[in-house]
Amino acid sequence: MTIGEGERLEAARRRKFWQLIIALAVSGAVAGFVFGFALGHSDASDHPMSESVRLLIAAILLLSVAGAAYLSWRFFQTVDEVEIAHNLWGSLIGFYVYAFMFPTWWALEWLALAPEPNDWVIFAASLLTATAAYAWRKWANR
């Protein structure tokens, strides 16, 4: 059986999709590793980082963020409208978690009923919820 033009185009689109996802993951992993390693090394040695090391780490971090922004833009140029809809729903739901969680936690802290809001907990909750919503939409619409 011969492969038609539509199948070839879909295979190329899917390959491009996974290449971009892997490139985004590598970009994040590199930035996370460099920053985590430098911070851990500085903490373990009890010596502050030199100015040149701090500037190098900042440059790597900023390059990684710029690369991730570019790859994200390329991702949305490459994918179809269904993938964009899944991403938009996941992002919207993750944003709502942040939009509800932070002010509520802040108000509870103001009322002396909770500790000060933890940025990392709210960040993680927002990302995990967005990822779960995206995965649910992908699974439900397969």
mmCIF file of N, CA and C in Angstrom:
data_model
loop_
_atom_site.group_PDB
_atom_site.id
_atom_site.type_symbol
_atom_site.label_atom_id
_atom_site.label_comp_id
_atom_site.label_asym_id
_atom_site.label_seq_id
_atom_site.Cartn_x
_atom_site.Cartn_y
_atom_site.Cartn_z
ATOM 1 N N MET A 1 0.836 -1.178 0.000
ATOM 2 C CA MET A 1 0.000 0.000 0.000
ATOM 3 C C MET A 1 0.884 1.245 0.000
ATOM 4 N N THR A 2 0.572 2.170 -0.858
ATOM 5 C CA THR A 2 1.361 3.391 -0.946
ATOM 6 C C THR A 2 0.831 4.428 0.036
ATOM 7 N N ILE A 3 1.763 5.236 0.499
ATOM 8 C CA ILE A 3 1.408 6.309 1.434
ATOM 9 C C ILE A 3 1.015 7.532 0.619
ATOM 10 N N GLY A 4 -0.123 8.093 0.947
ATOM 11 C CA GLY A 4 -0.617 9.260 0.227
ATOM 12 C C GLY A 4 0.010 10.548 0.729
ATOM 13 N N GLU A 5 -0.316 11.627 0.016
ATOM 14 C CA GLU A 5 0.229 12.940 0.362
ATOM 15 C C GLU A 5 -0.203 13.380 1.759
ATOM 16 N N GLY A 6 -1.452 13.126 2.120
ATOM 17 C CA GLY A 6 -1.948 13.503 3.447
ATOM 18 C C GLY A 6 -1.201 12.808 4.565
ATOM 19 N N GLU A 7 -0.914 11.513 4.390
ATOM 20 C CA GLU A 7 -0.163 10.774 5.402
ATOM 21 C C GLU A 7 1.250 11.302 5.537
ATOM 22 N N ARG A 8 1.886 11.645 4.401
ATOM 23 C CA ARG A 8 3.242 12.204 4.448
ATOM 24 C C ARG A 8 3.241 13.557 5.163
ATOM 25 N N LEU A 9 2.269 14.395 4.849
ATOM 26 C CA LEU A 9 2.190 15.701 5.504
ATOM 27 C C LEU A 9 1.940 15.558 7.005
ATOM 28 N N GLU A 10 1.068 14.631 7.377
ATOM 29 C CA GLU A 10 0.792 14.401 8.804
ATOM 30 C C GLU A 10 2.027 13.874 9.517
ATOM 31 N N ALA A 11 2.763 12.958 8.886
ATOM 32 C CA ALA A 11 3.988 12.438 9.491
ATOM 33 C C ALA A 11 5.022 13.546 9.669
ATOM 34 N N ALA A 12 5.139 14.433 8.683
ATOM 35 C CA ALA A 12 6.081 15.551 8.791
ATOM 36 C C ALA A 12 5.647 16.519 9.892
ATOM 37 N N ARG A 13 4.342 16.788 9.985
ATOM 38 C CA ARG A 13 3.835 17.679 11.032
ATOM 39 C C ARG A 13 4.063 17.083 12.408
ATOM 40 N N ARG A 14 3.815 15.795 12.554
ATOM 41 C CA ARG A 14 4.018 15.132 13.842
ATOM 42 C C ARG A 14 5.502 15.108 14.223
ATOM 43 N N ARG A 15 6.376 14.870 13.243
ATOM 44 C CA ARG A 15 7.818 14.871 13.507
ATOM 45 C C ARG A 15 8.270 16.263 13.965
ATOM 46 N N LYS A 16 7.781 17.302 13.299
ATOM 47 C CA LYS A 16 8.114 18.685 13.675
ATOM 48 C C LYS A 16 7.600 18.992 15.081
ATOM 49 N N PHE A 17 6.392 18.529 15.397
ATOM 50 C CA PHE A 17 5.813 18.703 16.725
ATOM 51 C C PHE A 17 6.742 18.127 17.794
ATOM 52 N N TRP A 18 7.160 16.876 17.618
ATOM 53 C CA TRP A 18 8.009 16.233 18.626
ATOM 54 C C TRP A 18 9.408 16.843 18.674
ATOM 55 N N GLN A 19 9.922 17.296 17.542
ATOM 56 C CA GLN A 19 11.219 17.972 17.555
ATOM 57 C C GLN A 19 11.151 19.243 18.391
ATOM 58 N N LEU A 20 10.087 20.012 18.234
ATOM 59 C CA LEU A 20 9.930 21.241 19.008
ATOM 60 C C LEU A 20 9.732 20.944 20.493
ATOM 61 N N ILE A 21 8.952 19.931 20.807
ATOM 62 C CA ILE A 21 8.736 19.559 22.213
ATOM 63 C C ILE A 21 10.064 19.146 22.845
ATOM 64 N N ILE A 22 10.843 18.343 22.148
ATOM 65 C CA ILE A 22 12.142 17.902 22.674
ATOM 66 C C ILE A 22 13.090 19.091 22.818
ATOM 67 N N ALA A 23 13.099 19.999 21.839
ATOM 68 C CA ALA A 23 13.964 21.175 21.929
ATOM 69 C C ALA A 23 13.571 22.061 23.113
ATOM 70 N N LEU A 24 12.272 22.229 23.354
ATOM 71 C CA LEU A 24 11.823 22.998 24.516
ATOM 72 C C LEU A 24 12.240 22.321 25.819
ATOM 73 N N ALA A 25 12.104 21.005 25.876
ATOM 74 C CA ALA A 25 12.495 20.273 27.087
ATOM 75 C C ALA A 25 13.999 20.387 27.326
ATOM 76 N N VAL A 26 14.788 20.285 26.271
ATOM 77 C CA VAL A 26 16.242 20.401 26.403
ATOM 78 C C VAL A 26 16.611 21.813 26.856
ATOM 79 N N SER A 27 15.961 22.827 26.292
ATOM 80 C CA SER A 27 16.224 24.209 26.693
ATOM 81 C C SER A 27 15.968 24.399 28.187
ATOM 82 N N GLY A 28 14.839 23.904 28.657
ATOM 83 C CA GLY A 28 14.516 24.011 30.078
ATOM 84 C C GLY A 28 15.459 23.199 30.943
ATOM 85 N N ALA A 29 15.829 22.019 30.474
ATOM 86 C CA ALA A 29 16.733 21.168 31.245
ATOM 87 C C ALA A 29 18.116 21.802 31.373
ATOM 88 N N VAL A 30 18.608 22.394 30.296
ATOM 89 C CA VAL A 30 19.925 23.042 30.336
ATOM 90 C C VAL A 30 19.905 24.209 31.315
ATOM 91 N N ALA A 31 18.889 25.063 31.200
ATOM 92 C CA ALA A 31 18.803 26.217 32.106
ATOM 93 C C ALA A 31 18.670 25.749 33.549
ATOM 94 N N GLY A 32 17.811 24.767 33.787
ATOM 95 C CA GLY A 32 17.626 24.250 35.139
ATOM 96 C C GLY A 32 18.888 23.619 35.694
ATOM 97 N N PHE A 33 19.605 22.862 34.865
ATOM 98 C CA PHE A 33 20.830 22.218 35.326
ATOM 99 C C PHE A 33 21.895 23.256 35.653
ATOM 100 N N VAL A 34 22.119 24.199 34.750
ATOM 101 C CA VAL A 34 23.160 25.218 34.973
ATOM 102 C C VAL A 34 22.853 26.018 36.230
ATOM 103 N N PHE A 35 21.617 26.493 36.343
ATOM 104 C CA PHE A 35 21.249 27.300 37.495
ATOM 105 C C PHE A 35 21.314 26.479 38.781
ATOM 106 N N GLY A 36 20.761 25.269 38.749
ATOM 107 C CA GLY A 36 20.777 24.409 39.939
ATOM 108 C C GLY A 36 22.184 24.004 40.349
ATOM 109 N N PHE A 37 23.018 23.673 39.383
ATOM 110 C CA PHE A 37 24.389 23.278 39.687
ATOM 111 C C PHE A 37 25.163 24.437 40.305
ATOM 112 N N ALA A 38 25.051 25.604 39.678
ATOM 113 C CA ALA A 38 25.784 26.765 40.199
ATOM 114 C C ALA A 38 25.293 27.146 41.588
ATOM 115 N N LEU A 39 24.001 27.148 41.789
ATOM 116 C CA LEU A 39 23.448 27.491 43.092
ATOM 117 C C LEU A 39 23.845 26.459 44.147
ATOM 118 N N GLY A 40 23.741 25.191 43.798
ATOM 119 C CA GLY A 40 24.137 24.132 44.726
ATOM 120 C C GLY A 40 25.612 24.182 45.054
ATOM 121 N N HIS A 41 26.436 24.430 44.049
ATOM 122 C CA HIS A 41 27.875 24.512 44.269
ATOM 123 C C HIS A 41 28.207 25.696 45.173
ATOM 124 N N SER A 42 27.552 26.818 44.936
ATOM 125 C CA SER A 42 27.786 28.004 45.756
ATOM 126 C C SER A 42 27.344 27.760 47.204
ATOM 127 N N ASP A 43 26.192 27.139 47.385
ATOM 128 C CA ASP A 43 25.701 26.843 48.731
ATOM 129 C C ASP A 43 26.604 25.848 49.454
ATOM 130 N N ALA A 44 27.073 24.826 48.734
ATOM 131 C CA ALA A 44 27.890 23.789 49.356
ATOM 132 C C ALA A 44 29.280 24.302 49.734
ATOM 133 N N SER A 45 29.805 25.243 48.962
ATOM 134 C CA SER A 45 31.163 25.722 49.230
ATOM 135 C C SER A 45 31.192 26.892 50.215
ATOM 136 N N ASP A 46 30.049 27.440 50.554
ATOM 137 C CA ASP A 46 29.955 28.598 51.455
ATOM 138 C C ASP A 46 30.723 29.804 50.949
ATOM 139 N N HIS A 47 30.964 29.853 49.634
ATOM 140 C CA HIS A 47 31.614 31.009 49.023
ATOM 141 C C HIS A 47 30.627 31.645 48.055
ATOM 142 N N PRO A 48 30.535 32.949 48.103
ATOM 143 C CA PRO A 48 29.648 33.599 47.130
ATOM 144 C C PRO A 48 30.209 33.447 45.720
ATOM 145 N N MET A 49 29.329 33.447 44.757
ATOM 146 C CA MET A 49 29.760 33.341 43.357
ATOM 147 C C MET A 49 30.487 34.614 42.947
ATOM 148 N N SER A 50 31.478 34.450 42.103
ATOM 149 C CA SER A 50 32.167 35.627 41.575
ATOM 150 C C SER A 50 31.233 36.357 40.610
ATOM 151 N N GLU A 51 31.542 37.598 40.370
ATOM 152 C CA GLU A 51 30.706 38.414 39.478
ATOM 153 C C GLU A 51 30.684 37.830 38.069
ATOM 154 N N SER A 52 31.821 37.326 37.588
ATOM 155 C CA SER A 52 31.866 36.774 36.234
ATOM 156 C C SER A 52 31.028 35.497 36.130
ATOM 157 N N VAL A 53 31.039 34.661 37.168
ATOM 158 C CA VAL A 53 30.222 33.441 37.152
ATOM 159 C C VAL A 53 28.741 33.811 37.185
ATOM 160 N N ARG A 54 28.384 34.787 38.007
ATOM 161 C CA ARG A 54 26.981 35.220 38.075
ATOM 162 C C ARG A 54 26.509 35.759 36.722
ATOM 163 N N LEU A 55 27.362 36.538 36.055
ATOM 164 C CA LEU A 55 26.996 37.075 34.753
ATOM 165 C C LEU A 55 26.895 35.977 33.697
ATOM 166 N N LEU A 56 27.781 34.994 33.760
ATOM 167 C CA LEU A 56 27.726 33.866 32.826
ATOM 168 C C LEU A 56 26.437 33.066 33.026
ATOM 169 N N ILE A 57 26.101 32.793 34.269
ATOM 170 C CA ILE A 57 24.872 32.055 34.563
ATOM 171 C C ILE A 57 23.652 32.852 34.103
ATOM 172 N N ALA A 58 23.656 34.148 34.350
ATOM 173 C CA ALA A 58 22.542 34.998 33.916
ATOM 174 C C ALA A 58 22.422 34.984 32.392
ATOM 175 N N ALA A 59 23.544 35.032 31.694
ATOM 176 C CA ALA A 59 23.528 35.010 30.231
ATOM 177 C C ALA A 59 22.965 33.680 29.723
ATOM 178 N N ILE A 60 23.403 32.570 30.308
ATOM 179 C CA ILE A 60 22.893 31.251 29.909
ATOM 180 C C ILE A 60 21.399 31.162 30.174
ATOM 181 N N LEU A 61 20.978 31.651 31.323
ATOM 182 C CA LEU A 61 19.568 31.633 31.674
ATOM 183 C C LEU A 61 18.743 32.474 30.699
ATOM 184 N N LEU A 62 19.210 33.672 30.383
ATOM 185 C CA LEU A 62 18.484 34.538 29.453
ATOM 186 C C LEU A 62 18.468 33.969 28.038
ATOM 187 N N LEU A 63 19.568 33.373 27.601
ATOM 188 C CA LEU A 63 19.592 32.726 26.290
ATOM 189 C C LEU A 63 18.625 31.553 26.239
ATOM 190 N N SER A 64 18.571 30.808 27.317
ATOM 191 C CA SER A 64 17.656 29.678 27.378
ATOM 192 C C SER A 64 16.199 30.141 27.321
ATOM 193 N N VAL A 65 15.892 31.215 28.038
ATOM 194 C CA VAL A 65 14.529 31.757 28.010
ATOM 195 C C VAL A 65 14.192 32.294 26.621
ATOM 196 N N ALA A 66 15.126 32.993 26.000
ATOM 197 C CA ALA A 66 14.898 33.499 24.641
ATOM 198 C C ALA A 66 14.698 32.338 23.671
ATOM 199 N N GLY A 67 15.491 31.288 23.818
ATOM 200 C CA GLY A 67 15.323 30.100 22.974
ATOM 201 C C GLY A 67 13.979 29.434 23.194
ATOM 202 N N ALA A 68 13.552 29.339 24.435
ATOM 203 C CA ALA A 68 12.252 28.737 24.737
ATOM 204 C C ALA A 68 11.120 29.591 24.172
ATOM 205 N N ALA A 69 11.253 30.907 24.251
ATOM 206 C CA ALA A 69 10.221 31.794 23.687
ATOM 207 C C ALA A 69 10.145 31.614 22.171
ATOM 208 N N TYR A 70 11.305 31.557 21.518
ATOM 209 C CA TYR A 70 11.325 31.353 20.065
ATOM 210 C C TYR A 70 10.732 30.002 19.696
ATOM 211 N N LEU A 71 11.129 28.961 20.414
ATOM 212 C CA LEU A 71 10.611 27.624 20.115
ATOM 213 C C LEU A 71 9.114 27.528 20.398
ATOM 214 N N SER A 72 8.638 28.235 21.397
ATOM 215 C CA SER A 72 7.199 28.269 21.670
ATOM 216 C C SER A 72 6.455 28.930 20.509
ATOM 217 N N TRP A 73 7.015 30.032 20.019
ATOM 218 C CA TRP A 73 6.415 30.697 18.867
ATOM 219 C C TRP A 73 6.386 29.761 17.661
ATOM 220 N N ARG A 74 7.498 29.057 17.421
ATOM 221 C CA ARG A 74 7.568 28.095 16.304
ATOM 222 C C ARG A 74 6.564 26.961 16.500
ATOM 223 N N PHE A 75 6.388 26.538 17.738
ATOM 224 C CA PHE A 75 5.430 25.479 18.041
ATOM 225 C C PHE A 75 4.037 25.898 17.587
ATOM 226 N N PHE A 76 3.631 27.108 17.955
ATOM 227 C CA PHE A 76 2.287 27.545 17.594
ATOM 228 C C PHE A 76 2.153 27.860 16.109
ATOM 229 N N GLN A 77 3.256 28.086 15.416
ATOM 230 C CA GLN A 77 3.219 28.237 13.966
ATOM 231 C C GLN A 77 3.087 26.894 13.266
ATOM 232 N N THR A 78 3.494 25.823 13.952
ATOM 233 C CA THR A 78 3.562 24.500 13.346
ATOM 234 C C THR A 78 2.309 23.665 13.567
ATOM 235 N N VAL A 79 1.704 23.786 14.740
ATOM 236 C CA VAL A 79 0.613 22.881 15.100
ATOM 237 C C VAL A 79 -0.715 23.311 14.488
ATOM 238 N N ASP A 80 -1.660 22.387 14.512
ATOM 239 C CA ASP A 80 -2.980 22.679 13.957
ATOM 240 C C ASP A 80 -3.890 23.331 14.999
ATOM 241 N N GLU A 81 -5.090 23.689 14.568
ATOM 242 C CA GLU A 81 -6.008 24.413 15.446
ATOM 243 C C GLU A 81 -6.501 23.574 16.618
ATOM 244 N N VAL A 82 -6.528 22.274 16.476
ATOM 245 C CA VAL A 82 -6.956 21.415 17.586
ATOM 246 C C VAL A 82 -5.905 21.458 18.702
ATOM 247 N N GLU A 83 -4.639 21.370 18.338
ATOM 248 C CA GLU A 83 -3.552 21.449 19.331
ATOM 249 C C GLU A 83 -3.544 22.820 20.008
ATOM 250 N N ILE A 84 -3.776 23.856 19.236
ATOM 251 C CA ILE A 84 -3.835 25.200 19.813
ATOM 252 C C ILE A 84 -4.983 25.293 20.811
ATOM 253 N N ALA A 85 -6.128 24.717 20.469
ATOM 254 C CA ALA A 85 -7.279 24.743 21.385
ATOM 255 C C ALA A 85 -6.955 24.000 22.681
ATOM 256 N N HIS A 86 -6.295 22.844 22.574
ATOM 257 C CA HIS A 86 -5.906 22.106 23.790
ATOM 258 C C HIS A 86 -4.983 22.954 24.658
ATOM 259 N N ASN A 87 -3.995 23.597 24.035
ATOM 260 C CA ASN A 87 -3.064 24.452 24.765
ATOM 261 C C ASN A 87 -3.763 25.646 25.398
ATOM 262 N N LEU A 88 -4.656 26.262 24.659
ATOM 263 C CA LEU A 88 -5.364 27.418 25.194
ATOM 264 C C LEU A 88 -6.226 27.040 26.398
ATOM 265 N N TRP A 89 -6.937 25.917 26.312
ATOM 266 C CA TRP A 89 -7.749 25.487 27.446
ATOM 267 C C TRP A 89 -6.884 25.159 28.649
ATOM 268 N N GLY A 90 -5.797 24.423 28.425
ATOM 269 C CA GLY A 90 -4.899 24.102 29.539
ATOM 270 C C GLY A 90 -4.328 25.356 30.172
ATOM 271 N N SER A 91 -3.898 26.298 29.342
ATOM 272 C CA SER A 91 -3.332 27.549 29.853
ATOM 273 C C SER A 91 -4.373 28.366 30.613
ATOM 274 N N LEU A 92 -5.568 28.438 30.061
ATOM 275 C CA LEU A 92 -6.627 29.200 30.727
ATOM 276 C C LEU A 92 -6.965 28.616 32.093
ATOM 277 N N ILE A 93 -7.081 27.309 32.163
ATOM 278 C CA ILE A 93 -7.408 26.670 33.438
ATOM 279 C C ILE A 93 -6.264 26.851 34.436
ATOM 280 N N GLY A 94 -5.023 26.732 33.978
ATOM 281 C CA GLY A 94 -3.881 26.988 34.851
ATOM 282 C C GLY A 94 -3.851 28.428 35.345
ATOM 283 N N PHE A 95 -4.186 29.365 34.473
ATOM 284 C CA PHE A 95 -4.248 30.769 34.872
ATOM 285 C C PHE A 95 -5.333 30.984 35.924
ATOM 286 N N TYR A 96 -6.477 30.349 35.736
ATOM 287 C CA TYR A 96 -7.555 30.487 36.716
ATOM 288 C C TYR A 96 -7.142 29.945 38.078
ATOM 289 N N VAL A 97 -6.398 28.854 38.098
ATOM 290 C CA VAL A 97 -5.906 28.337 39.381
ATOM 291 C C VAL A 97 -5.061 29.403 40.060
ATOM 292 N N TYR A 98 -4.159 30.020 39.315
ATOM 293 C CA TYR A 98 -3.337 31.091 39.891
ATOM 294 C C TYR A 98 -4.206 32.266 40.338
ATOM 295 N N ALA A 99 -5.130 32.681 39.449
ATOM 296 C CA ALA A 99 -5.962 33.861 39.725
ATOM 297 C C ALA A 99 -6.860 33.676 40.945
ATOM 298 N N PHE A 100 -7.279 32.459 41.208
ATOM 299 C CA PHE A 100 -8.092 32.192 42.401
ATOM 300 C C PHE A 100 -7.227 31.885 43.620
ATOM 301 N N MET A 101 -6.161 31.151 43.415
ATOM 302 C CA MET A 101 -5.366 30.656 44.544
ATOM 303 C C MET A 101 -4.595 31.777 45.252
ATOM 304 N N PHE A 102 -3.913 32.619 44.483
ATOM 305 C CA PHE A 102 -3.084 33.633 45.131
ATOM 306 C C PHE A 102 -3.890 34.628 45.963
ATOM 307 N N PRO A 103 -4.926 35.267 45.411
ATOM 308 C CA PRO A 103 -5.653 36.239 46.243
ATOM 309 C C PRO A 103 -6.351 35.589 47.438
ATOM 310 N N THR A 104 -6.837 34.361 47.251
ATOM 311 C CA THR A 104 -7.488 33.673 48.367
ATOM 312 C C THR A 104 -6.482 33.388 49.474
ATOM 313 N N TRP A 105 -5.327 32.867 49.094
ATOM 314 C CA TRP A 105 -4.290 32.570 50.077
ATOM 315 C C TRP A 105 -3.825 33.861 50.754
ATOM 316 N N TRP A 106 -3.642 34.921 49.953
ATOM 317 C CA TRP A 106 -3.219 36.197 50.510
ATOM 318 C C TRP A 106 -4.242 36.719 51.518
ATOM 319 N N ALA A 107 -5.533 36.623 51.168
ATOM 320 C CA ALA A 107 -6.584 37.099 52.079
ATOM 321 C C ALA A 107 -6.617 36.265 53.365
ATOM 322 N N LEU A 108 -6.435 34.958 53.225
ATOM 323 C CA LEU A 108 -6.403 34.111 54.421
ATOM 324 C C LEU A 108 -5.205 34.448 55.306
ATOM 325 N N GLU A 109 -4.086 34.785 54.668
ATOM 326 C CA GLU A 109 -2.908 35.198 55.450
ATOM 327 C C GLU A 109 -3.183 36.540 56.134
ATOM 328 N N TRP A 110 -3.834 37.447 55.443
ATOM 329 C CA TRP A 110 -4.179 38.751 55.993
ATOM 330 C C TRP A 110 -5.117 38.605 57.192
ATOM 331 N N LEU A 111 -5.988 37.589 57.129
ATOM 332 C CA LEU A 111 -6.906 37.301 58.236
ATOM 333 C C LEU A 111 -6.249 36.454 59.328
ATOM 334 N N ALA A 112 -4.965 36.170 59.176
ATOM 335 C CA ALA A 112 -4.179 35.357 60.120
ATOM 336 C C ALA A 112 -4.712 33.937 60.233
ATOM 337 N N LEU A 113 -5.207 33.400 59.092
ATOM 338 C CA LEU A 113 -5.715 32.028 59.071
ATOM 339 C C LEU A 113 -4.824 31.086 58.267
ATOM 340 N N ALA A 114 -3.796 31.625 57.638
ATOM 341 C CA ALA A 114 -2.886 30.816 56.825
ATOM 342 C C ALA A 114 -1.519 31.493 56.828
ATOM 343 N N PRO A 115 -0.467 30.736 56.508
ATOM 344 C CA PRO A 115 0.856 31.363 56.406
ATOM 345 C C PRO A 115 0.927 32.233 55.145
ATOM 346 N N GLU A 116 2.003 32.985 55.023
ATOM 347 C CA GLU A 116 2.224 33.822 53.847
ATOM 348 C C GLU A 116 2.175 32.960 52.582
ATOM 349 N N PRO A 117 1.582 33.462 51.499
ATOM 350 C CA PRO A 117 1.520 32.667 50.261
ATOM 351 C C PRO A 117 2.912 32.248 49.795
ATOM 352 N N ASN A 118 3.000 31.014 49.382
ATOM 353 C CA ASN A 118 4.251 30.455 48.885
ATOM 354 C C ASN A 118 4.222 30.498 47.359
ATOM 355 N N ASP A 119 5.089 31.311 46.770
ATOM 356 C CA ASP A 119 5.111 31.489 45.316
ATOM 357 C C ASP A 119 5.301 30.178 44.568
ATOM 358 N N TRP A 120 6.196 29.346 45.063
ATOM 359 C CA TRP A 120 6.513 28.103 44.354
ATOM 360 C C TRP A 120 5.365 27.105 44.405
ATOM 361 N N VAL A 121 4.633 27.080 45.499
ATOM 362 C CA VAL A 121 3.472 26.183 45.582
ATOM 363 C C VAL A 121 2.407 26.629 44.583
ATOM 364 N N ILE A 122 2.165 27.929 44.511
ATOM 365 C CA ILE A 122 1.169 28.458 43.580
ATOM 366 C C ILE A 122 1.620 28.232 42.138
ATOM 367 N N PHE A 123 2.886 28.467 41.854
ATOM 368 C CA PHE A 123 3.441 28.225 40.520
ATOM 369 C C PHE A 123 3.274 26.754 40.126
ATOM 370 N N ALA A 124 3.670 25.854 41.019
ATOM 371 C CA ALA A 124 3.562 24.421 40.729
ATOM 372 C C ALA A 124 2.114 23.998 40.550
ATOM 373 N N ALA A 125 1.226 24.485 41.404
ATOM 374 C CA ALA A 125 -0.191 24.137 41.286
ATOM 375 C C ALA A 125 -0.759 24.614 39.950
ATOM 376 N N SER A 126 -0.385 25.813 39.535
ATOM 377 C CA SER A 126 -0.861 26.350 38.262
ATOM 378 C C SER A 126 -0.357 25.513 37.090
ATOM 379 N N LEU A 127 0.939 25.190 37.104
ATOM 380 C CA LEU A 127 1.499 24.396 36.008
ATOM 381 C C LEU A 127 0.952 22.977 35.980
ATOM 382 N N LEU A 128 0.845 22.361 37.140
ATOM 383 C CA LEU A 128 0.321 20.997 37.182
ATOM 384 C C LEU A 128 -1.134 20.944 36.736
ATOM 385 N N THR A 129 -1.913 21.927 37.132
ATOM 386 C CA THR A 129 -3.312 21.970 36.712
ATOM 387 C C THR A 129 -3.418 22.213 35.210
ATOM 388 N N ALA A 130 -2.614 23.127 34.687
ATOM 389 C CA ALA A 130 -2.624 23.395 33.248
ATOM 390 C C ALA A 130 -2.231 22.139 32.470
ATOM 391 N N THR A 131 -1.215 21.436 32.950
ATOM 392 C CA THR A 131 -0.772 20.215 32.284
ATOM 393 C C THR A 131 -1.849 19.137 32.349
ATOM 394 N N ALA A 132 -2.496 18.993 33.502
ATOM 395 C CA ALA A 132 -3.566 18.005 33.646
ATOM 396 C C ALA A 132 -4.745 18.341 32.735
ATOM 397 N N ALA A 133 -5.108 19.620 32.648
ATOM 398 C CA ALA A 133 -6.214 20.025 31.774
ATOM 399 C C ALA A 133 -5.873 19.761 30.311
ATOM 400 N N TYR A 134 -4.646 20.069 29.930
ATOM 401 C CA TYR A 134 -4.194 19.803 28.563
ATOM 402 C C TYR A 134 -4.233 18.304 28.270
ATOM 403 N N ALA A 135 -3.694 17.516 29.188
ATOM 404 C CA ALA A 135 -3.671 16.059 28.991
ATOM 405 C C ALA A 135 -5.087 15.490 28.930
ATOM 406 N N TRP A 136 -5.977 16.014 29.763
ATOM 407 C CA TRP A 136 -7.363 15.538 29.758
ATOM 408 C C TRP A 136 -8.011 15.833 28.399
ATOM 409 N N ARG A 137 -7.818 17.028 27.890
ATOM 410 C CA ARG A 137 -8.397 17.390 26.587
ATOM 411 C C ARG A 137 -7.805 16.522 25.473
ATOM 412 N N LYS A 138 -6.508 16.279 25.515
ATOM 413 C CA LYS A 138 -5.876 15.428 24.501
ATOM 414 C C LYS A 138 -6.453 14.019 24.569
ATOM 415 N N TRP A 139 -6.611 13.492 25.776
ATOM 416 C CA TRP A 139 -7.131 12.136 25.949
ATOM 417 C C TRP A 139 -8.607 12.066 25.543
ATOM 418 N N ALA A 140 -9.401 13.047 25.974
ATOM 419 C CA ALA A 140 -10.843 13.022 25.709
ATOM 420 C C ALA A 140 -11.157 13.245 24.216
ATOM 421 N N ASN A 141 -10.289 13.904 23.499
ATOM 422 C CA ASN A 141 -10.532 14.213 22.092
ATOM 423 C C ASN A 141 -9.688 13.368 21.139
ATOM 424 N N ARG A 142 -9.238 12.241 21.601
ATOM 425 C CA ARG A 142 -8.406 11.410 20.720
ATOM 426 C C ARG A 142 -9.206 10.739 19.650
#
